[in-house]
CSV table of C-alpha atoms and ligand atoms in Angstrom, one decimal:
chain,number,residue,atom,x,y,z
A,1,UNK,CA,61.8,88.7,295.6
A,2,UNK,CA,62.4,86.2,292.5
A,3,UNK,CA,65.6,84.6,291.6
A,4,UNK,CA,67.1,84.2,288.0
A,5,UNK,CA,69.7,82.2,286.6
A,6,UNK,CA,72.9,83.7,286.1
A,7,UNK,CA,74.6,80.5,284.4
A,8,UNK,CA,74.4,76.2,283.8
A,9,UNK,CA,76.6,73.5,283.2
A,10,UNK,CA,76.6,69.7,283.2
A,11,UNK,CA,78.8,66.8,283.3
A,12,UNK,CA,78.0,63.0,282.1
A,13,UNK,CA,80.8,60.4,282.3
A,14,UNK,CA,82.3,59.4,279.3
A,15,UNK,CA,81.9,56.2,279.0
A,16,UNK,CA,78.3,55.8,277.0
A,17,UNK,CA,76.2,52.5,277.4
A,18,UNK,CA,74.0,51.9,274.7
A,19,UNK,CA,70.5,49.8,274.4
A,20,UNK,CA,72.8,46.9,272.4
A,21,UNK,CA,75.5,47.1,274.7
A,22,UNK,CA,72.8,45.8,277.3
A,23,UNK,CA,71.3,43.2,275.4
A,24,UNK,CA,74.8,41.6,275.1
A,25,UNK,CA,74.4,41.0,279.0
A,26,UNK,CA,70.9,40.7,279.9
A,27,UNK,CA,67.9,39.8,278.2
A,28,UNK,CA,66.4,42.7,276.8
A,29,UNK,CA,66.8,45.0,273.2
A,30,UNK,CA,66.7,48.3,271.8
A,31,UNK,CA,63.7,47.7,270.2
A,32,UNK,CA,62.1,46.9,273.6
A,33,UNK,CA,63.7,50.2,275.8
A,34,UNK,CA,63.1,52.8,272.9
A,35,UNK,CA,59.9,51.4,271.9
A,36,UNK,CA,58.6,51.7,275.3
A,37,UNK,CA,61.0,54.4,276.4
A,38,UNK,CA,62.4,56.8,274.1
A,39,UNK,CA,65.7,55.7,275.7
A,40,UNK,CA,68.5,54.5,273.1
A,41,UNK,CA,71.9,55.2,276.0
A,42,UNK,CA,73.2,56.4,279.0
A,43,UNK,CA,76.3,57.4,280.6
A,44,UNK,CA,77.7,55.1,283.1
A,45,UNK,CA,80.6,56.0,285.6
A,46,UNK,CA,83.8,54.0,285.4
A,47,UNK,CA,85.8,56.3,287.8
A,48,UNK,CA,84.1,59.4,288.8
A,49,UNK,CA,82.0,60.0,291.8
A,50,UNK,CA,78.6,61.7,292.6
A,51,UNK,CA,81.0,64.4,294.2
A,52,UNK,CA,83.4,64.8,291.1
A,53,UNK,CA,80.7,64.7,288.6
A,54,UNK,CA,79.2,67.6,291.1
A,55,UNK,CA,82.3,69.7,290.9
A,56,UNK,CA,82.6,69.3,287.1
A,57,UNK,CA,79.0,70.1,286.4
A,58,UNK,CA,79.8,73.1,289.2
A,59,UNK,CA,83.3,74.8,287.6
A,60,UNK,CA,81.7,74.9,284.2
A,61,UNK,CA,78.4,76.9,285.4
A,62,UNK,CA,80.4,79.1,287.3
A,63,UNK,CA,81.9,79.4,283.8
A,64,UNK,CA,79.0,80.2,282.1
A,65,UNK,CA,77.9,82.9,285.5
A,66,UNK,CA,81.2,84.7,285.4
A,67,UNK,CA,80.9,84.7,288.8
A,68,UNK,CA,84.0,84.1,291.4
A,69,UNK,CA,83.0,80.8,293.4
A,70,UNK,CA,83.7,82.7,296.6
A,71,UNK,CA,80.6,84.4,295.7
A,72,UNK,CA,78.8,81.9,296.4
A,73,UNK,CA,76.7,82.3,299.9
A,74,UNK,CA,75.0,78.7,299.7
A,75,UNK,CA,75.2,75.5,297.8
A,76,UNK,CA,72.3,72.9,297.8
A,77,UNK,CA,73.0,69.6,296.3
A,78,UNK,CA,70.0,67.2,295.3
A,79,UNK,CA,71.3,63.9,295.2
A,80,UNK,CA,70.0,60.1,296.0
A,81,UNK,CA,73.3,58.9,295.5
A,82,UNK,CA,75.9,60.6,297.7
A,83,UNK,CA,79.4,58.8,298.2
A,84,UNK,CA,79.1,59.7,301.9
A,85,UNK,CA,76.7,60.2,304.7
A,86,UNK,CA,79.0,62.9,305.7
A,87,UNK,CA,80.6,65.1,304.8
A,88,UNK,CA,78.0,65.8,302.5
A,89,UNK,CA,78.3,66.5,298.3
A,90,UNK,CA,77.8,69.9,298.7
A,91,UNK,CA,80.7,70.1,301.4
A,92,UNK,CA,83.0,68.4,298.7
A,93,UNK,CA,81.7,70.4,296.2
A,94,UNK,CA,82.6,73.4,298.0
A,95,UNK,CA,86.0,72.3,298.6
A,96,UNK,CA,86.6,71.4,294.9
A,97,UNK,CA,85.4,74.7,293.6
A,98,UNK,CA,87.0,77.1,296.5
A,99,UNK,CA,83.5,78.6,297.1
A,100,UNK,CA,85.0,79.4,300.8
A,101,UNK,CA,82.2,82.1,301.9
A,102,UNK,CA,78.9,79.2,301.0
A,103,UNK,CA,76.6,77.2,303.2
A,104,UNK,CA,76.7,73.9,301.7
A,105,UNK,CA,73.6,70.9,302.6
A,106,UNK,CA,72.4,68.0,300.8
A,107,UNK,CA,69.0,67.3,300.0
A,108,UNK,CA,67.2,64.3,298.9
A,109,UNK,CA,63.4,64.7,297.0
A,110,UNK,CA,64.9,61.9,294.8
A,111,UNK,CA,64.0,62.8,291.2
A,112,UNK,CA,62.1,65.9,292.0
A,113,UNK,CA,65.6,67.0,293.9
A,114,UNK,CA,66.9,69.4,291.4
A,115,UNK,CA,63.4,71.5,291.6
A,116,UNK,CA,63.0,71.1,295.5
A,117,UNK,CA,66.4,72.6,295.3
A,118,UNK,CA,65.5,75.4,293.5
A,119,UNK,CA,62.9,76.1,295.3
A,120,UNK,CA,64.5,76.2,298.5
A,121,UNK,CA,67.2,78.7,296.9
A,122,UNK,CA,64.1,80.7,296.4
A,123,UNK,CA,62.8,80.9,299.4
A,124,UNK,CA,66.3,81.8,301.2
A,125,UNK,CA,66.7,85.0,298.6
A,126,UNK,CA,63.0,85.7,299.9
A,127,UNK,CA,63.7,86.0,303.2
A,128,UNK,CA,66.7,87.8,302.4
A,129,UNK,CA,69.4,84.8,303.5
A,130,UNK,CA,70.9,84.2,300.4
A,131,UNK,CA,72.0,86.4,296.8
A,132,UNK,CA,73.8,84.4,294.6
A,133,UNK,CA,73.0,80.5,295.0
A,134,UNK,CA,74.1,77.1,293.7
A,135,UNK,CA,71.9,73.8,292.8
A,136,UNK,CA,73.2,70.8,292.0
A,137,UNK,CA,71.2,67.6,290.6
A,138,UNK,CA,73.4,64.6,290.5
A,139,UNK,CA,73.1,60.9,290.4
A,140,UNK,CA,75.2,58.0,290.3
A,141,UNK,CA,72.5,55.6,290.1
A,142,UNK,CA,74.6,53.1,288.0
A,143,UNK,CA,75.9,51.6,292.0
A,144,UNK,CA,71.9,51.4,293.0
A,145,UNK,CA,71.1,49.2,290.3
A,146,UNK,CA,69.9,45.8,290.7
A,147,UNK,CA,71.7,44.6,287.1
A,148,UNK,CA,69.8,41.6,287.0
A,149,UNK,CA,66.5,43.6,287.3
A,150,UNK,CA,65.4,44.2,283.2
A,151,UNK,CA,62.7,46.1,284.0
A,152,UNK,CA,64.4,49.0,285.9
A,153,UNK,CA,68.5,48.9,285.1
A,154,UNK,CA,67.7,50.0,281.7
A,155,UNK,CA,66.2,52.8,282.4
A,156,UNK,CA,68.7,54.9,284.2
A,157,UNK,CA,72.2,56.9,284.0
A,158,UNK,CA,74.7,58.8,286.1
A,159,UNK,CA,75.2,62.7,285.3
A,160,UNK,CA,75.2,66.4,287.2
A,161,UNK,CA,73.6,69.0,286.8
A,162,UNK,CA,74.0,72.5,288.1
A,163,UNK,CA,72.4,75.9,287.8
A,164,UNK,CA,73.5,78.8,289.5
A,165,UNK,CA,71.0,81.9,290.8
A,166,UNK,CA,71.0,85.5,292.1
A,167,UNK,CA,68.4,86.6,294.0
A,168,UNK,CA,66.5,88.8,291.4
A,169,UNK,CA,63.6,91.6,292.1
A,170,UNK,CA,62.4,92.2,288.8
A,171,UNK,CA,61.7,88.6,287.7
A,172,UNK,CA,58.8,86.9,288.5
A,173,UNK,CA,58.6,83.0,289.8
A,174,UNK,CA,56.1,80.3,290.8
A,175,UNK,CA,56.3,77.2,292.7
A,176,UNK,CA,54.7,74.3,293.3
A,177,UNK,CA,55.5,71.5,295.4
A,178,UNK,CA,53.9,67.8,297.0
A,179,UNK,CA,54.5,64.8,298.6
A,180,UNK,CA,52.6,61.3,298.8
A,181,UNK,CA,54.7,59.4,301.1
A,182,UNK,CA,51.7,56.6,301.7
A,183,UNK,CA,52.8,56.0,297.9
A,184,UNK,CA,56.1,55.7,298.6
A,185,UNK,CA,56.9,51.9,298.3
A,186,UNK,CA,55.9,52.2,294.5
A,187,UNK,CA,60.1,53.2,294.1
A,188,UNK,CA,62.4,52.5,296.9
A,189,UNK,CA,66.0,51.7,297.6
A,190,UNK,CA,67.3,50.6,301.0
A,191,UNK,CA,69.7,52.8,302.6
A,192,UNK,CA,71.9,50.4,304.9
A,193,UNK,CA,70.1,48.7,307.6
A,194,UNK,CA,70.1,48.1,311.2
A,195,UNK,CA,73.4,46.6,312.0
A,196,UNK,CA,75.0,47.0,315.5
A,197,UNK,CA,76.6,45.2,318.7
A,198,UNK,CA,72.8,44.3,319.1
A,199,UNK,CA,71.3,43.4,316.0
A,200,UNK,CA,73.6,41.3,313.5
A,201,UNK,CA,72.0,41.5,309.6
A,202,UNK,CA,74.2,41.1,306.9
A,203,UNK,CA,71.6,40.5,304.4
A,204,UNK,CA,72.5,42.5,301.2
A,205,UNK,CA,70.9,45.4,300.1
A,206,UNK,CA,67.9,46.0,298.5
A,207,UNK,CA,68.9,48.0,295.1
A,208,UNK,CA,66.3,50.3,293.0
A,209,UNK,CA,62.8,48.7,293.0
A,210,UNK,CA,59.8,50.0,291.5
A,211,UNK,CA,56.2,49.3,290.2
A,212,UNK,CA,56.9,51.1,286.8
A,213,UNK,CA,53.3,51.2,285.8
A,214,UNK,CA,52.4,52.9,289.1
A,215,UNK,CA,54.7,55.3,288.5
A,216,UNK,CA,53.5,56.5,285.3
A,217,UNK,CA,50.3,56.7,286.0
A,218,UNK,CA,51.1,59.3,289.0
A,219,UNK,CA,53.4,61.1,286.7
A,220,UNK,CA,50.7,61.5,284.1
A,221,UNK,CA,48.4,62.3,286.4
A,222,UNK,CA,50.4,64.8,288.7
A,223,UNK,CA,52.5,66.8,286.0
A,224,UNK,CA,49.6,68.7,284.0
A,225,UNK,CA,47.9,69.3,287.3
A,226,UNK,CA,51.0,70.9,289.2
A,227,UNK,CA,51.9,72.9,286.2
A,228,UNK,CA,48.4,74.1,285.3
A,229,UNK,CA,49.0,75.7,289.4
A,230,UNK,CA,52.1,77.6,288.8
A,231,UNK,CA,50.7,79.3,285.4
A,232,UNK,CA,47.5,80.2,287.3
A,233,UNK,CA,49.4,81.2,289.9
A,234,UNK,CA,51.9,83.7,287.6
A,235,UNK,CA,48.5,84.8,285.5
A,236,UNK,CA,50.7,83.1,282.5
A,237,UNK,CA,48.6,80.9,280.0
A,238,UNK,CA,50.5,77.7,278.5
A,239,UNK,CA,50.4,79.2,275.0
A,240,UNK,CA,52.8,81.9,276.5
A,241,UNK,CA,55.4,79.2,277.8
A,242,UNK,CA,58.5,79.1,275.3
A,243,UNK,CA,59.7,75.4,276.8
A,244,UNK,CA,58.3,72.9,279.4
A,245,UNK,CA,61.4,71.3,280.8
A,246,UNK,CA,60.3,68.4,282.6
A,247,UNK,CA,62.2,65.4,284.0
A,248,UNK,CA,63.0,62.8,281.8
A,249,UNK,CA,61.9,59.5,282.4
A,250,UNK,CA,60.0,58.1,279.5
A,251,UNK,CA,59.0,59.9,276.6
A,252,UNK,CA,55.6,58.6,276.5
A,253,UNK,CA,55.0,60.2,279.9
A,254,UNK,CA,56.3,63.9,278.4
A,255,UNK,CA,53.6,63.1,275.1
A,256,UNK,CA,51.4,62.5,277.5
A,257,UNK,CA,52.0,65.9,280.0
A,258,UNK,CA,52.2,67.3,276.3
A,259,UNK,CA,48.7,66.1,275.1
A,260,UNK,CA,47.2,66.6,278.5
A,261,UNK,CA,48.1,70.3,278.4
A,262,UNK,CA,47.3,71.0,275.0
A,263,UNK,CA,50.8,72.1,274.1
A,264,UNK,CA,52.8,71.1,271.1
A,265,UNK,CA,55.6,68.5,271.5
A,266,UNK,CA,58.0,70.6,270.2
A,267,UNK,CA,57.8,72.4,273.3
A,268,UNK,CA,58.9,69.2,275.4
A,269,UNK,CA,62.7,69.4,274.9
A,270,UNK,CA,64.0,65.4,275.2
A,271,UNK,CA,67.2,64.1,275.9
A,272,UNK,CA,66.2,60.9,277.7
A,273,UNK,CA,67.1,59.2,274.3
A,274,UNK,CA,70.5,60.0,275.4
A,275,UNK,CA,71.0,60.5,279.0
A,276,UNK,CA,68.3,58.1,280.0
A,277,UNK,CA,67.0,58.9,283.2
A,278,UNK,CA,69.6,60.4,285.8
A,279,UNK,CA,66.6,61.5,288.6
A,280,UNK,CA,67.4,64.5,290.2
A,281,UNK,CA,70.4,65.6,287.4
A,282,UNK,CA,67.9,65.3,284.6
A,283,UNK,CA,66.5,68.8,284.5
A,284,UNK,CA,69.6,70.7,285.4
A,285,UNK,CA,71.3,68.6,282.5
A,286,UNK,CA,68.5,69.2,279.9
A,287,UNK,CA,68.6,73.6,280.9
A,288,UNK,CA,72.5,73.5,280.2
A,289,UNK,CA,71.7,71.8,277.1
A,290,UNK,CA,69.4,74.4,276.1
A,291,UNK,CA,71.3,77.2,277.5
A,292,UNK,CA,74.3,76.2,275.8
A,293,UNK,CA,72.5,75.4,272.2
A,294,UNK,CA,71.3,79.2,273.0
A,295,UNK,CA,67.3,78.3,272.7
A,296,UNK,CA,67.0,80.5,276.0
A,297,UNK,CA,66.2,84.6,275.7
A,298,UNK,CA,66.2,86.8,278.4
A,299,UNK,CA,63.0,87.4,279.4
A,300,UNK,CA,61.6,84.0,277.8
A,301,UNK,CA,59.0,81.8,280.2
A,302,UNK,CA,60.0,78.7,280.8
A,303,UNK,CA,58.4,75.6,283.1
A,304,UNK,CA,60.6,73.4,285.0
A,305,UNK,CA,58.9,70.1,286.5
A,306,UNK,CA,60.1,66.9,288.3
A,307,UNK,CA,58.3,64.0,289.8
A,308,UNK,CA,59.6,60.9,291.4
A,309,UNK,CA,60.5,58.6,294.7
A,310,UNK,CA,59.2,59.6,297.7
A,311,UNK,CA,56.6,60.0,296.1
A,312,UNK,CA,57.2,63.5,295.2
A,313,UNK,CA,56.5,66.5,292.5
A,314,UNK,CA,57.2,69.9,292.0
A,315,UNK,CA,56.7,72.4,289.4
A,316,UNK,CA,58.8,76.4,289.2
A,317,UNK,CA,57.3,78.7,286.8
A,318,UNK,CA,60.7,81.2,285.6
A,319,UNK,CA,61.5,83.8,283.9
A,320,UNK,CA,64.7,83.5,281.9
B,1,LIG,O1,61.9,59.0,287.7
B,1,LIG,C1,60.7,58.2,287.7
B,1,LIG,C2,61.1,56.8,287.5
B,1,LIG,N1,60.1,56.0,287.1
B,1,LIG,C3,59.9,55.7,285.8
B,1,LIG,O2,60.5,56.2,284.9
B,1,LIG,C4,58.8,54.6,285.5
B,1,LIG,C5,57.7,55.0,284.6
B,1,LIG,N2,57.2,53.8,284.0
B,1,LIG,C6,57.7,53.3,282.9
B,1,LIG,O3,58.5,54.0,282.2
B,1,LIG,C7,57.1,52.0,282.3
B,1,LIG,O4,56.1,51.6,283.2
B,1,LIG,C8,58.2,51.0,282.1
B,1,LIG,C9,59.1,51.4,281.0
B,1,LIG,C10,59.0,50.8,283.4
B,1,LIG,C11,57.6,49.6,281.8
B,1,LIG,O5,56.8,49.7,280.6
B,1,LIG,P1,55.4,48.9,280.5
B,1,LIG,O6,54.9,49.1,279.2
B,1,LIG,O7,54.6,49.3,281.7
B,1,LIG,O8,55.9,47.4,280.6
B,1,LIG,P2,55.6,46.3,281.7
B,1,LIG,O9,56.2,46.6,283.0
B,1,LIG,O10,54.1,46.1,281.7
B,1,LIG,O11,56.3,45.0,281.1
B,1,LIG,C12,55.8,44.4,280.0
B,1,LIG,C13,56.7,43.2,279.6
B,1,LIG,C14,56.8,42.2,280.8
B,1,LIG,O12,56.7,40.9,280.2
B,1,LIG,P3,55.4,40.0,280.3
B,1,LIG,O13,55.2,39.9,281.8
B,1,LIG,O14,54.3,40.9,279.6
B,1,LIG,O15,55.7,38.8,279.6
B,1,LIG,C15,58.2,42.4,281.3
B,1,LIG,O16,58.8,41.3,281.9
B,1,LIG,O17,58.0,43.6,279.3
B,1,LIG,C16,59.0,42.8,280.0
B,1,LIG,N3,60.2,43.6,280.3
B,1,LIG,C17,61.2,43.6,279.4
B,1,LIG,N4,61.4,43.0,278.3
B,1,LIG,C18,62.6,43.3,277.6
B,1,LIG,C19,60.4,44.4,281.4
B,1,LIG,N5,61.6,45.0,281.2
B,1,LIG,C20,62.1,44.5,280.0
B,1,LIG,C21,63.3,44.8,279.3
B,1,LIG,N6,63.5,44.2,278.2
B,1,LIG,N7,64.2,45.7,279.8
């Protein structure tokens, strides 16, 4: 049992934050970001929330589906950035679309959230617990932000992401999937701390921190390897792959992936310039993109890959 995706859609908040609007406020330029980035915007919320971005992203790929949301049996949302503990995005998402009949839970892989997602989606239609499925990626990383930190504010941007699946027979899919948590304090953000009738701390928070130089060399070093499994895995060579869709961080980390795996860059669809890096929402973002610029056949081979906090990586080889 395989899945395959029935429809897509996306959301990004309107108001759009560009690489001079930044360096009005903080010392930094757009020659700085793109040069070593790729990234020349992002999307920043004003008023909506991880959960209405979700349900945005959510009605227009049930759109695209022409499904009923009460179809629906489950609804997995990746997200960092929840507005609640509980109830959870998935929960709210449920209620805003009327998808009555799902099982709804959040899960965090950070930015490799979208793909754990997916492949959790897949392994409920494998053992038979679930036909026509939701995923959500969606970040509203703009409120984890330390604004006076240069080296990481710049480089990330709220948006959703959602792609919706049927549990399919004839397809075929791959996965891959790992963790490093002894790596983990390369990107971290506290959750909120100890703070009872016992213990009294009413330090602030500590936003998004990260070693960005670590990080890059992990994703350079972990993306070629995890997709090189799934294609050995499916018995696909790269040459066969129509897009790699990878999370989009920084678009010397894709050439690299690109040059690593001997594929042309072409291949390496990029809106980071744009979107700038919204962790789990990037790759469920990019695919509507795609999907809705109609680059996607039936039948075409496609590579999806994320990597990120935690640490954590995972690859899903699909058939579209
Ligand atoms: O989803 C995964 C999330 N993680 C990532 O995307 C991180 C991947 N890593 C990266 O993308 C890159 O490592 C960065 C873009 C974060 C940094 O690029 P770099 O080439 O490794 O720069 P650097 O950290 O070595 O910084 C170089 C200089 C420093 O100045 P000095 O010490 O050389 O004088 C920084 O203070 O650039 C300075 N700098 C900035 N200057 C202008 C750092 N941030 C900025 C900024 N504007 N925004």
């Amino acid at each position: 049992m395989a899945v395959k995706i029935l429809g897509t859609g996306s959301f990004l908040p309107e108001k759009r934050v560009t690489n001079d609007d930044l360096a009005q406020v903080m010392d930094t330029s757009d020659e700085w970001i793109s040069s070593r980035t790729g990234i020349r915007a992002r999307h920043i919320s004003v008023e909506e929330t991880t959960s209405s971005m979700a349900v945005k992203a959510a009605k227009i790929a049930l759109e695209d589906a022409k499904i009923a949301p009460e179809e629906l049996d489950h609804i997995f949302v990746a997200t960092l950035s929840a507005d609640h503990a509980t109830p959870s995005t998935a929960c709210q998402v449920q209620k805003g679309i009327g998808a009555e009949n799902a099982v709804c839970m959040d899960l965090n892989a950070a930015c490799s959230g979208f793909i754990f997602g997916l492949q959790t989606a897949l392994a409920y239609a494998k053992a038979g617990m679930g036909k026509k499925m939701m995923i959500i990626g969606v970040e509203t990383l703009s409120k984890l932000m330390d604004w006076k930190d240069r080296s990481t504010c710049v480089l990330f941007g709220d948006g959703a992401g959602c792609a919706i699946v049927e549990a399919d027979e004839t397809r075929k899919v791959m996965i891959d999937a790992g963790s490093k948590g002894n790596m983990g304090d390369v990107l971290t953000c506290e959750e909120r701390h100890l703070n009872n009738l016992l213990v009294k701390d009413d330090s602030p928070m500590q936003q998004v921190a990260m070693n960005g130089q670590a990080v890059f060399k992990f994703a350079v070093r972990i993306i070629p390897k995890s997709i090189h499994k799934v294609l050995e895995a499916a018995e696909v060579s790269e040459e066969e792959i129509k897009y790699f869709v990878l999370h989009q961080a920084n678009r010397r980390i894709i050439e690299a992936a690109a040059k690593r795996l001997k594929e042309p860059i072409e291949k390496f669809p990029i809106n980071l310039d744009q979107c700038a890096n919204t962790s789990s929402a990037t790759v469920p973002i990019l695919l509507d993109e795609m999907n809705k610029k109609g680059m996607l056949e039936p039948g075409d081979k496609i590579v999806l890959c994320g990597f990120g906090g935690g640490l954590t990586w995972g690859s899903v080889y699909l058939e579209w």
